[in-house]
Each structure stands twice: as C-alpha cells, then as structure tokens.
XYZ file of C-alpha atoms in Angstrom:
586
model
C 108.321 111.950 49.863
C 106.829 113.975 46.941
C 108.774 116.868 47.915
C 112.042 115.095 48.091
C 111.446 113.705 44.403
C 110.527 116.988 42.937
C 113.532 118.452 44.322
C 115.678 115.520 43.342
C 114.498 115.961 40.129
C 115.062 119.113 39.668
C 118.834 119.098 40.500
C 118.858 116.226 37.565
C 117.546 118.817 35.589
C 119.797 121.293 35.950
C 122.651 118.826 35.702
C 120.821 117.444 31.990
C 120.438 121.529 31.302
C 123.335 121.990 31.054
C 124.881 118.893 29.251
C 121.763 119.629 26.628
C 123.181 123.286 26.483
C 126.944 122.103 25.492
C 125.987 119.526 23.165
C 123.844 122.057 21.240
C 126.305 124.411 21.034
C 128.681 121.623 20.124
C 126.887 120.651 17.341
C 126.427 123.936 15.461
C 130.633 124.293 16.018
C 130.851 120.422 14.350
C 128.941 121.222 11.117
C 130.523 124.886 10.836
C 133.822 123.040 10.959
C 132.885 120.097 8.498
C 131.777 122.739 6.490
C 134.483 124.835 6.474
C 137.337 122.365 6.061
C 135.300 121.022 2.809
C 135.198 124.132 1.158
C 139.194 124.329 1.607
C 139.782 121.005 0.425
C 137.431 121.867 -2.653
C 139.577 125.239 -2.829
C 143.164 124.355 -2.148
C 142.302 120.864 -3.751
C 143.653 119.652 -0.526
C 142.266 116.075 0.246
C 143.681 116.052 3.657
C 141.143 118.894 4.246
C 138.107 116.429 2.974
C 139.369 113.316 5.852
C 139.540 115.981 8.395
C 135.761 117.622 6.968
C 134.447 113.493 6.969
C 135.731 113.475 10.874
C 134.036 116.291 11.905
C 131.037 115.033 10.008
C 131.266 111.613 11.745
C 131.769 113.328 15.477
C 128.928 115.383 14.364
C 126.738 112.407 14.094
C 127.779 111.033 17.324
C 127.022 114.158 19.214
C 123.812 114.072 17.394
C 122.803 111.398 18.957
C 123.856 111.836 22.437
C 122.047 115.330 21.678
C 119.246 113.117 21.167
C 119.312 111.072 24.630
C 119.872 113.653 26.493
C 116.526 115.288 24.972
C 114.672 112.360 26.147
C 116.174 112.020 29.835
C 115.027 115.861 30.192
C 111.596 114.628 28.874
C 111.489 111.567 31.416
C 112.943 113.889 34.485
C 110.234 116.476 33.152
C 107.608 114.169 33.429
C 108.651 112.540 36.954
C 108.942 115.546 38.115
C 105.253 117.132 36.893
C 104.368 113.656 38.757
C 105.290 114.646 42.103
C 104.317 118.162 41.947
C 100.737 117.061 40.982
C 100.797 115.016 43.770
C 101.324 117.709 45.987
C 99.062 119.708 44.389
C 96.392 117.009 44.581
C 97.007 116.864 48.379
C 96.376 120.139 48.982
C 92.940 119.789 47.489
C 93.496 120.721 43.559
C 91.992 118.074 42.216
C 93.278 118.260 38.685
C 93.479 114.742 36.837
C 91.228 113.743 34.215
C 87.889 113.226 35.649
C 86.235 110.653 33.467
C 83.141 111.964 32.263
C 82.964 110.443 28.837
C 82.247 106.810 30.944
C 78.994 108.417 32.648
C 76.287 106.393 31.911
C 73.006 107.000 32.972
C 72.002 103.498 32.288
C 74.602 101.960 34.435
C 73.731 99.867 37.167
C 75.124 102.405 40.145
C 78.376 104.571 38.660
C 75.989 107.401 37.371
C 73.636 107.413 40.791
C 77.385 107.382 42.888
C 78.827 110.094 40.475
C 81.796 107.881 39.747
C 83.053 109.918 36.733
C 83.052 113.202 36.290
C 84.531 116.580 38.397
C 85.433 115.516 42.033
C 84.372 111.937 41.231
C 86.126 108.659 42.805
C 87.962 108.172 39.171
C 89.241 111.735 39.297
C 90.744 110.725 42.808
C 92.503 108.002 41.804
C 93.025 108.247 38.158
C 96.802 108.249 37.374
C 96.998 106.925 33.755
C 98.661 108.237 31.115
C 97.333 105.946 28.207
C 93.499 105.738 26.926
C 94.041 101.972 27.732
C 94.962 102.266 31.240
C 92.420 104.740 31.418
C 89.679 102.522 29.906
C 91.173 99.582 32.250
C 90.396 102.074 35.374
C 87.004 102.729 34.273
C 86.394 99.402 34.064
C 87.358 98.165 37.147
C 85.145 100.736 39.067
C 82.247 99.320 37.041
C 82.680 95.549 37.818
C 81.350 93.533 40.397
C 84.212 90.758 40.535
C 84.258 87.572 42.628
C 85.474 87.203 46.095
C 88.635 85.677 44.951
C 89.408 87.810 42.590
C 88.919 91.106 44.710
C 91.379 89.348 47.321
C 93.850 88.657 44.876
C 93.977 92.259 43.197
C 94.150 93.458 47.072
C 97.389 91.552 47.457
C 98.587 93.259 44.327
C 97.354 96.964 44.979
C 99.060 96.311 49.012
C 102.364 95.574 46.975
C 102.137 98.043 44.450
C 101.717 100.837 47.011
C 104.601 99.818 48.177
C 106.655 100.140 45.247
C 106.706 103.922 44.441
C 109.429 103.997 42.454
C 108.151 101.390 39.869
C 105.039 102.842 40.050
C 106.532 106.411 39.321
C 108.779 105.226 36.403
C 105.717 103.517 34.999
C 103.513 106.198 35.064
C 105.887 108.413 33.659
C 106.381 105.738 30.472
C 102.753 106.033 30.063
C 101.994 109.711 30.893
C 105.279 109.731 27.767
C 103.030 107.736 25.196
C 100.408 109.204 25.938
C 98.059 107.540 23.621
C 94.523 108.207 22.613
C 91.280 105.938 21.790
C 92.000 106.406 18.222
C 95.983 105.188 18.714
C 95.030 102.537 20.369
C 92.160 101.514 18.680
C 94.318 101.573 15.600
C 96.534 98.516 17.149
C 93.826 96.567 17.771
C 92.299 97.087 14.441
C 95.679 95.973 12.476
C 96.214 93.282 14.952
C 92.186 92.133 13.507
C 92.823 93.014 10.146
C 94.819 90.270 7.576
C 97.381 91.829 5.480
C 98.052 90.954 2.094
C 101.145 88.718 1.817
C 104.023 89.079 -0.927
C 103.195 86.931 -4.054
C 106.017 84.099 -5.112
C 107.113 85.870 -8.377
C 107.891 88.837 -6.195
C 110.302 87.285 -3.537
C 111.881 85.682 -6.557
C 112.356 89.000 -8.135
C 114.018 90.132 -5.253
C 116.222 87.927 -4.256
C 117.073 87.469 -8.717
C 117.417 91.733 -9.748
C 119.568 93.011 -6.284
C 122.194 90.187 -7.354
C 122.361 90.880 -10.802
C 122.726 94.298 -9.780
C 125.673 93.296 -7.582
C 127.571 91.540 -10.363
C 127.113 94.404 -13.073
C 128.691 96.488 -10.095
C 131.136 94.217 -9.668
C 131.806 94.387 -13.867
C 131.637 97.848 -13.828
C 134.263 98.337 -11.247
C 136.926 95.811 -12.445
C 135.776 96.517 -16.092
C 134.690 93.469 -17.341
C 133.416 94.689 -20.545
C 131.133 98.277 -20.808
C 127.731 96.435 -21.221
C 128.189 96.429 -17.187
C 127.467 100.083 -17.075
C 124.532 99.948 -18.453
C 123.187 96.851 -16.644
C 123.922 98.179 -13.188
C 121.851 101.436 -14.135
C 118.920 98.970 -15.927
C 118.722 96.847 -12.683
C 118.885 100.235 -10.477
C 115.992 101.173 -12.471
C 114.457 97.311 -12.342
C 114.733 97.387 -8.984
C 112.455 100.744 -8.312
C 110.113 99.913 -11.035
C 109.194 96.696 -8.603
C 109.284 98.416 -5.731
C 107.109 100.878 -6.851
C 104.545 98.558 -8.021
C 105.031 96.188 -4.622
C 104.707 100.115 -2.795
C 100.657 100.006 -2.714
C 100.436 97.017 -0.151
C 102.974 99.043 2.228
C 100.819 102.289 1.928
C 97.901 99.874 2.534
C 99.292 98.767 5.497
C 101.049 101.859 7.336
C 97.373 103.466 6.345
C 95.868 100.821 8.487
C 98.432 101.137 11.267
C 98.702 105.133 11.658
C 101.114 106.519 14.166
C 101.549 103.205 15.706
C 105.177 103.139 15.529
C 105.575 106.526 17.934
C 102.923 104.384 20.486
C 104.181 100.677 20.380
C 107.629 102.202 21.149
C 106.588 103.501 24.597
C 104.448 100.639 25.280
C 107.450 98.544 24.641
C 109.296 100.400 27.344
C 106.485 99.741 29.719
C 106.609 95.793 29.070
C 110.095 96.037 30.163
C 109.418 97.923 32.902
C 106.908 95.577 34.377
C 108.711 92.017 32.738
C 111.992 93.156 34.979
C 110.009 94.091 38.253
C 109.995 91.422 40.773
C 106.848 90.944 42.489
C 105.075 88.700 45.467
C 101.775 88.915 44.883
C 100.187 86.082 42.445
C 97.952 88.425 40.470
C 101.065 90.146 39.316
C 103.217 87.323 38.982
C 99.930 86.145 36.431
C 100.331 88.953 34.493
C 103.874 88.762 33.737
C 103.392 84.899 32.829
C 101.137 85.854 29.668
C 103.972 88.350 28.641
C 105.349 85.951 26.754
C 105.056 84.048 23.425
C 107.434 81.628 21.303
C 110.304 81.957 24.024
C 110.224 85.651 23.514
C 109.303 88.678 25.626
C 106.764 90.878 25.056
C 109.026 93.568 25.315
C 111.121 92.190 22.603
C 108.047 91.354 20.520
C 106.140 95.099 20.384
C 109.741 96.269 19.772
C 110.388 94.191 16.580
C 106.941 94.780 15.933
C 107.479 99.331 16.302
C 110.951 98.772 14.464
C 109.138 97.107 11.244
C 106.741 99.793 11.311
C 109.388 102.386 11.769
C 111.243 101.376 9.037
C 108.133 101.264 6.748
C 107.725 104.731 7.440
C 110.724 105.697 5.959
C 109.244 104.859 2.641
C 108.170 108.425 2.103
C 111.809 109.612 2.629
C 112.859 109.753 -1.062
C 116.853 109.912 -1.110
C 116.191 106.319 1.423
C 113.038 105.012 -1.166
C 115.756 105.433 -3.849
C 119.002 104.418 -2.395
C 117.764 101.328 -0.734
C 115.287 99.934 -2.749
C 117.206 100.674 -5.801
C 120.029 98.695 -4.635
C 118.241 95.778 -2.602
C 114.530 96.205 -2.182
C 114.790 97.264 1.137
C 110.978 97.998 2.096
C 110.166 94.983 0.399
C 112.009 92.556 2.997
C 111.029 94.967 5.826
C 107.365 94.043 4.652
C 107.854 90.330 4.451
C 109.698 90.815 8.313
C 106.416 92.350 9.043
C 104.166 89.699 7.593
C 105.749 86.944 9.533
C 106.027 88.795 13.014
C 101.994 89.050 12.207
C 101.868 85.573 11.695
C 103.614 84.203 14.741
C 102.749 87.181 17.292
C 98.811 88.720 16.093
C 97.060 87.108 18.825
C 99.321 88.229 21.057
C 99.760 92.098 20.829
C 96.353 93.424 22.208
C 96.565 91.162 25.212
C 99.967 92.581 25.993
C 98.583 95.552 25.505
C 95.099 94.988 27.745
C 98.287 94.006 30.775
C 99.189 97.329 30.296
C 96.256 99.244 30.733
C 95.671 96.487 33.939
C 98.941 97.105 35.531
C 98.115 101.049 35.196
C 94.359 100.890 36.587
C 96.137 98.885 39.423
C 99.050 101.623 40.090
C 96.154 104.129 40.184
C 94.170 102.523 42.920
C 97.848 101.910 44.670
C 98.600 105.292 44.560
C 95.511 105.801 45.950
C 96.444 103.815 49.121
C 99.733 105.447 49.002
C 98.025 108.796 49.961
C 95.642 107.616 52.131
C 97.984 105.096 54.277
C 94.992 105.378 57.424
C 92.803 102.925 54.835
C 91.966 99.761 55.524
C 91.575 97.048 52.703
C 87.964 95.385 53.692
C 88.291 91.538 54.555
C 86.170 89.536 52.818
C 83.388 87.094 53.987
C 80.172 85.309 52.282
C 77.010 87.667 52.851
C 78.156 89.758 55.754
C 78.917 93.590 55.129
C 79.549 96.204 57.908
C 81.739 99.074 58.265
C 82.969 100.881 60.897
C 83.682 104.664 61.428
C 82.553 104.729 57.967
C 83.763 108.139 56.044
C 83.073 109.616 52.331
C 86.707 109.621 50.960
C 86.048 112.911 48.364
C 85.211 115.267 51.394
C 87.961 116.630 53.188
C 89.407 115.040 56.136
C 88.968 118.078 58.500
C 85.355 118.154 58.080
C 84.400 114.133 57.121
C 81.928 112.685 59.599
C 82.877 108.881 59.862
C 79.253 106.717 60.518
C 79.387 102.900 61.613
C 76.587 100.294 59.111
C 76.278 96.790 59.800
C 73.819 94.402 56.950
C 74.028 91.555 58.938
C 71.004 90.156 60.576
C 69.197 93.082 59.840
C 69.742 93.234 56.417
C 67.549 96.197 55.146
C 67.510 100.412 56.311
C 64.789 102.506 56.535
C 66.742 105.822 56.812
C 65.236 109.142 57.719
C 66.204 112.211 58.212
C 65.242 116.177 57.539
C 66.405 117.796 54.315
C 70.539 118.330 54.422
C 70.972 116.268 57.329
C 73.062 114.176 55.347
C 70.653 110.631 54.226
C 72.214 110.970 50.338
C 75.754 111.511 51.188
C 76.114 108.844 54.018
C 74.284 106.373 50.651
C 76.891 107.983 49.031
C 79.702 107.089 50.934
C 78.211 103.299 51.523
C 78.112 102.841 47.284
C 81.870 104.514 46.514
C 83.348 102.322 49.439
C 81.830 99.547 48.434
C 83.002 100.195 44.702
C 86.715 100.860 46.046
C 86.646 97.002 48.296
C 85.318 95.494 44.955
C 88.672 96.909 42.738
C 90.979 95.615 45.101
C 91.095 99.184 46.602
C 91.354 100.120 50.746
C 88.439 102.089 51.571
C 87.766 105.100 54.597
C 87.112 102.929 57.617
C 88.563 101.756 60.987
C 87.787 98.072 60.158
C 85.134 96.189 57.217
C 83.663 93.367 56.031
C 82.468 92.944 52.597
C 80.565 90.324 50.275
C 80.823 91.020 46.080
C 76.737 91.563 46.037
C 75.528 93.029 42.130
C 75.112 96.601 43.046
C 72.157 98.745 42.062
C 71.261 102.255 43.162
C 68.776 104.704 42.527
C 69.714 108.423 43.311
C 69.949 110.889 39.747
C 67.339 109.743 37.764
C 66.185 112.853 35.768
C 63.700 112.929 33.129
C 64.396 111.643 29.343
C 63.283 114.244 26.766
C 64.457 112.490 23.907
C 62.250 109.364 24.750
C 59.586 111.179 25.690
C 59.784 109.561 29.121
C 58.574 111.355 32.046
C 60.675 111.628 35.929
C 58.213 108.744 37.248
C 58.475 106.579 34.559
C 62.817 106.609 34.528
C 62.357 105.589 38.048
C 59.434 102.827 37.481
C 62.056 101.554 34.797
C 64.953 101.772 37.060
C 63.026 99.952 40.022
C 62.160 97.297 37.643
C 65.241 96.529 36.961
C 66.225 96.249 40.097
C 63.514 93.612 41.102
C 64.333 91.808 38.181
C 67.667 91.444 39.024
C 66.888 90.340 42.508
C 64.978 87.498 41.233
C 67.867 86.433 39.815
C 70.166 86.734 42.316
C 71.052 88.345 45.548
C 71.689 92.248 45.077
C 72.477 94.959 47.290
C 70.247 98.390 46.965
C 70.916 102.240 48.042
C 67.431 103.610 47.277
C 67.272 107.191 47.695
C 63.460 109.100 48.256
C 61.937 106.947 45.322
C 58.753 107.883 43.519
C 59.550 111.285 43.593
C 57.273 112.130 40.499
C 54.287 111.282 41.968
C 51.404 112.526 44.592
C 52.158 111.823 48.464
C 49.802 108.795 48.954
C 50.901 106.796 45.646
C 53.777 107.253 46.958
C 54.204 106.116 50.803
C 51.823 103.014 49.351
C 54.376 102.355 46.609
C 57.701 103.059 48.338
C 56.417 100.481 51.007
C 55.632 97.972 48.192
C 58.649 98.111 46.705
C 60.497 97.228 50.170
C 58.121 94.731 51.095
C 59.346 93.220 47.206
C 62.574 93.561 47.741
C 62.474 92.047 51.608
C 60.466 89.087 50.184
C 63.607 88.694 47.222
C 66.055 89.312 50.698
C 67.327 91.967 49.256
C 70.154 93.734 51.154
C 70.982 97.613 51.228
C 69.124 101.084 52.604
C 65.750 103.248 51.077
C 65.878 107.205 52.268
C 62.896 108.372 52.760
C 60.689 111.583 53.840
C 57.432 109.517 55.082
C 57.560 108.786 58.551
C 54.669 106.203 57.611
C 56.886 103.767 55.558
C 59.240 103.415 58.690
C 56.141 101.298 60.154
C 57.529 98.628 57.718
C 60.079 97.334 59.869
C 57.507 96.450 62.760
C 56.932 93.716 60.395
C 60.411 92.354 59.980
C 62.029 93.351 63.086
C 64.218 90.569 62.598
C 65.862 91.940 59.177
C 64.846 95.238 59.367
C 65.708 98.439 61.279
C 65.423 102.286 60.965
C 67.925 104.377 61.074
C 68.458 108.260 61.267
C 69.881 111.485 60.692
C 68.467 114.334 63.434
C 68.788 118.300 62.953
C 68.750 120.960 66.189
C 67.807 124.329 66.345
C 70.103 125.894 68.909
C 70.270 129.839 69.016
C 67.343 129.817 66.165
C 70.198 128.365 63.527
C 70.018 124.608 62.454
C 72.835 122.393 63.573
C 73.445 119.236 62.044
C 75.878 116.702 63.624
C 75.441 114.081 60.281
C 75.768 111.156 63.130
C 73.952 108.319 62.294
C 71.332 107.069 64.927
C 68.985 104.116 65.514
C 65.792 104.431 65.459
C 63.086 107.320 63.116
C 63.896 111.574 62.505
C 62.135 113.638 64.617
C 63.127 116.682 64.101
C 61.839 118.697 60.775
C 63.207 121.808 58.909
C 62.108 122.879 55.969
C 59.543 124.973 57.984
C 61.836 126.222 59.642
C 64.243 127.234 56.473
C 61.390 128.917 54.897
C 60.398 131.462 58.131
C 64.166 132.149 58.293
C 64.362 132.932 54.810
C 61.052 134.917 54.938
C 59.514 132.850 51.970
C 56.703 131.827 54.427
C-alpha cells in the first residue's frame, strides 16, 4: 500500500510540476505586460493603455495567488509522499524517525531500564509526529500506567485508527507541515496564561470620533465645501497615526509574547478540521471531538480567528499598510480589540484543543504501529492475571525473534537463570516494552495475552552517579527502595535484573534473596535474573507462587549454541569458562 501511494503521489507531482511551471512563467509575462502598457500610456498619454496596464495588474494578482496554492499542494503531495517512502524505508529496517532521547530519564520508574527512548527504542518504532506536542503526547503515553478502562477504550480507538490510513496520512502530513517546536508551542500556552492589557475608554472613543471626522473632511474636500477641508483631512490623517502610534506599544507587547504563533495556529487549525470532519466509532474519539467545541463554535473556526488576528497584527511592521490603514481608520487598533475579546471568550479553551492534538497524533503513531505489524494482537484485559503467549521482542527482526510463552498467575514471581548471553535481559526486556505497548492502547508481539494495569518498576541500567557522589551499590539500594516502598502501597509488578551487582558474592546471594522474600511477603508480581544458583532455593519455600525458570546454552562442535527458549525449572549449563579458554584469556 505504501508503494502504491508513493507512486500515486508522484504522478500528482508531476501533474502540480507542471501547472507550478506555467503559472511562474505566466506571471513574469503579466507584470512585463502591466509594465509595458503603463509606460505607453505615460508616453503616448494614452489612458486606454493605463485600463489595459490595471488588467494585467489585476490578472497578475489572481495568478499570484493560484501561484500560491499550487505551492502548497506540491508541499502537501511532498510531504505525503516523504510519508510513504519512510515507511518503506522503515520496513526494510532503516529505522530513521526521531528517537526520543531528550525524555530518558534515569529516575523514571521503568522507561530508562526498558530503553524506551533513544536509538532503536520502542518510541523510535512508533513515533510518527510531526509537532513537539504530539511528540510530548507520545512520550507520555509510554510513561503512564492508565486504568483498565481507559487502556480498553484507547484500544478501541488505536483498532479504528489503523484502519483509517488515509486520515491518518493526511493528518500526519498537517502536522509533519507545522512542524512546531517546544518553544512554538510553549509560546501558545504562555499567551493563552498571560492577561493582556485591554484598550482604555478614551481610546475606543478616539477611534470611533478621528476616522469619521476624517471621512467628512474627505467628503469636504472632494465636493469642496470650503478649503479648511484640506487641511483637516491631512490633520486627522496625521491624528489618526499619532494615536496609533502611541496605542502601538501594547500590540508589540503582545505579538512579543505570542512569537511565530500565527505560522503554527494556522496548521493546527487545519488539523482541528481534519479530525472535527472525520467520523469515528470508537467512544474515546467521539470524546475528543465533543471538547472541540466552545460557544457554538468549532475549534477549527476558533484557532483560525484566533491565527487571523495575529496575522493581521503582524502586518504592523509593514509600513505603506501601518500608514494607509491606520491613518485612515485605526486598523490595528480594532484588530487588537478583535483579539482581546476572542481572549476573553475562548483562553481556556486553546491549549486543550491543542493537548487533542498532540492526543490524536500519539494515538495515530501507535495505529500506525498496528498498521505494520497487522500479526499483533491487542492484549484483553482482566483483574490481576497477566500471561503471554509466544511472547516476542518487537525491535528485533522478525527472521531471527525467538517468541517465549510467561504466565503470573498462580505463580506469581520468576526466579530466572541462565549463563551469560543466553538471553535472561532481553526476554525482561521484551516482558517490560509489551507490557508498556498493552498499557497505551497499543497491540503487542504475541499469539494471544492477558494483562492487568500493575505500577511498573524495573531495575536493569543503573550506573553509577558521579555528580552525587553516589556509588553503583548505592543507585541500586535507592532504586530497590523505591520499589518496596511502592509495594507497600500498592500492588506492583517487578523485572529485576542480577541486582546487587556492586557488591561481594555472599552479601549478595543473602541480599538478593531478602529482597524477594520482601517483595513475596508485599505479593509482589514480576521476574529477578540472577547468576546464583543458591537464590533459586527460594522458591522451595513458596512453591505455590513461585517458580524458576531458565535459559540453557550447548556446546556442540566446541562452539556455544544458544536456542533463547525459555524452560522450567534452574540453568545448568555454564560458559564463561568456556568463552575465556576459547578466547585464550585463561
């Protein structure tokens, strides 16, 4: 399908190519000819020539602006088009969207330990934003641990958007077209906080009073009511600028606290519409479009008189449209007043149409996600059961993913073991991201699951802190800590991977087996990966909620061999020996 678009917009292109290529040449023929037929008519004194020079001018303007939409069709086609390519690109395994890594955070409760962020990270994967809000919105929804209800009903929506790849593709090209940035955005959000300084009395009185004095000493110049008129129309010109000069300083003000949002709130406008017009099922859509609305009005329709006003501001530092207008009417003035009363009906409104946005493109993402991988299955959801079947790391290629079945049922806590590269961190790995994916509405790599929306908290990248002088062992004490103070509070599920690394081999088997005695006491769910054999005696303890479970290694023809199949019971097989004879270190 991403073939067929790419080629389908490339004949569009050609088509728009050569329209563009016409009307440019068109244009330069208009103005030579405008041009040419006023200099005869200032020559031969010929005023026939000047009508024919205005029509040129006039067909000039026209083409112009056709000229114009025809620019930005080539930029939309462009963009779809980049879309699809990508998308091939990305299926063949270039992996080329932006990655996130300004949201890793080593202090997070699990996105920094599952590498959400960053190169060939789960947000890279499904990342398809163009804006810093949808962006932010994506980030977000990887980090959260919603409620059951909530994950079912942003399932329904990501199921329907999937299904929709032409909305989605026509949105994402809107947004990949704005193209905002933290500061843009921020910059909304900050006028739509801020209160703006609103036009005194005297002021509207003066102009409403000076542009219709101005008028009548017009009017009594042109029928020549007596020559004083002359000279009024010119003083109330002059009046006119003098006040709208002095009235100038709260417009600067305000475009100063509002920079470049006219260029943003236009395209985000665009998007509203987009997403107001689409009809949708699902009631977590159908949500969102209900708050896109406010005094009988459309967001659309709103952020668009809201980007005109600022547009028209702007013009302010155009000097031949400062003079002419404002000289004759006050024209910023009433564009500022328009301004001030759109921010009194609409303020609390903007930034949550513009928070829908960046939802409805974190949702597109994870639907194009499902899109590409159609074999997913969206995990059903039931109170404290989670298991998955054929189980399989979605950022390693398909060719050589090895899928592994995990039930926390009964036996709610794993003892894994395994020799070194057999695969114990990826396979905790692949159990955090898919549970991250059911948990934003996303369908995850496995033949069938069940899910529950535990607090999730992993252990796996702690590294030493050598600005706070804190040491390997004490990052993980820290990070353990929290962990059994959040399971006092509440049921959590754990991915523990070869804790206490930082200290000597007997503090360590006795502490890694306190710590899951804790956590079995707080019925904590989740898996520990461990080295020591010895802490696998824990589960002859619990043998009711606890179980071991392994990765094994073979040496066949004096090379290792690793199948990555999870098995029941405790490793048996060792290798680092092994490694170190082959590589002659030992």
């Amino acid at each position: 399908m991403y073939a067929t678009i790419s080629q389908e917009q490339t004949d569009i292109l050609k088509k728009l190519s050569k329209k563009n290529n016409i009307l440019s040449y068109g244009r330069i023929i208009l103005l030579l000819a405008a041009v040419y037929f006023l200099y005869l008519m200032m020559y031969e004194k010929n005023h026939l020539y000047g009508f024919i020079s205005l029509s040129f001018i006039i067909v000039f303007i026209i083409v112009v602006n056709i000229y114009l939409k025809v620019q930005s069709k080539i930029a939309y086609h462009k963009t779809l088009k980049q879309i699809n390519t990508d998308e091939i690109s990305f299926l063949e395994g270039n992996h080329q969207f932006n990655n996130g890594v300004e949201y890793q955070n080593p202090q997070h409760a699990f996105s920094y330990d599952l590498d959400l962020f960053g190169s060939n990270s789960i947000f890279q994967f499904t990342n398809r934003t163009g804006t810093f809000l949808g962006k932010d919105a994506l980030a977000k929804s990887l980090q959260q641990i919603p409620k059951e209800a909530s994950i079912l009903k942003k399932q329904e929506a990501v199921k329907e958007l999937s299904e929709k790849l032409t909305f989605r593709q026509h949105f994402q090209t809107l947004s990949l077209l704005a193209g905002t940035t933290e500061k843009e955005d921020l910059a909304i959000k900050n006028w739509t906080e801020t209160i703006s300084e609103k036009p005194k009395a005297f002021m509207q009185f003066f102009a409403i009073l000076i542009p219709i004095l101005l008028l009548i000493s017009i009017a009594g110049s042109v029928f020549n009511w007596h020559p004083v008129f002359s000279k009024l129309t010119v003083f109330f010109f002059t009046l006119n600028l003098l006040l709208i000069g002095y009235f100038s300083q709260h417009i600067l003000k305000e475009i100063g606290k509002s920079d470049r949002i006219a260029n943003s709130l236009l395209q985000y406008s665009k998007m509203l519409q987009a997403f107001e017009t689409e009809k949708f099922q699902s009631v977590y859509l159908n949500n969102l479009q209900s708050k896109l609305q406010s005094n009988q009005k459309t967001a659309y329709q709103i952020v668009t008189n809201l980007a005109n006003c600022f547009e028209k501001l702007n013009t302010i530092a155009n000097l031949f449209v400062f003079i002419a207008l404002n000289g004759t009417f006050q024209y910023h003035f009433w564009v500022y007043k328009k301004l001030m009363k759109w921010k009194d009906n609409h303020q609390q409104d903007l930034w949550q149409f513009m928070e829908i946005i960046g939802e409805v493109e974190a949702l597109n993402s994870l639907a194009n996600f499902a899109y590409n991988n159609p074999e997913y299955q969206y995990p059903t959801i039931k109170s404290n059961q989670i298991m998955m079947e054929d189980l399989g790391h979605p950022l390693i290629s398909k060719d050589k993913r090895v899928r592994n079945t995990i039930y926390f049922s009964q036996k709610r806590f794993v003892i894994l073991t395994g020799s070194n590269m057999s695969g114990k961190s990826t396979f905790l790995r692949t159990v955090g991201i898919n549970l991250v994916l059911s948990y934003a509405g996303a369908p995850i790599d496995a033949k069938q699951a069940v899910v529950y929306p535990l607090p999730l908290w992993v252990s796996m990248r702690l590294t030493d802190s050598l600005s706070d002088s804190e040491s390997f062992f004490f990052a993980e004490v820290k990070r353990l800590k929290q962990i059994v103070t959040e399971a006092e509070k509440q049921p959590v599920f754990v991915l523990l991977d070869e804790i206490l690394k930082g200290t000597n081999s007997d503090d360590k088997k006795t502490g890694t087996v306190g710590v899951i005695e804790k956590l079995h006491n707080l019925n904590v769910t989740g898996m520990i990966a461990t080295h020591d054999l010895e802490v696998c005696k824990t589960t002859d303890n619990h043998l009711q909620t606890m179980e071991n479970k392994c990765f094994e290694v073979e040496i066949i023809n004096n090379e290792l061999h690793f199948d990555y199949k999870l098995k029941t019971g405790i490793c048996q097989n060792k290798n680092a020996t092994f490694i170190m004879k082959k590589m002659e270190i030992i």
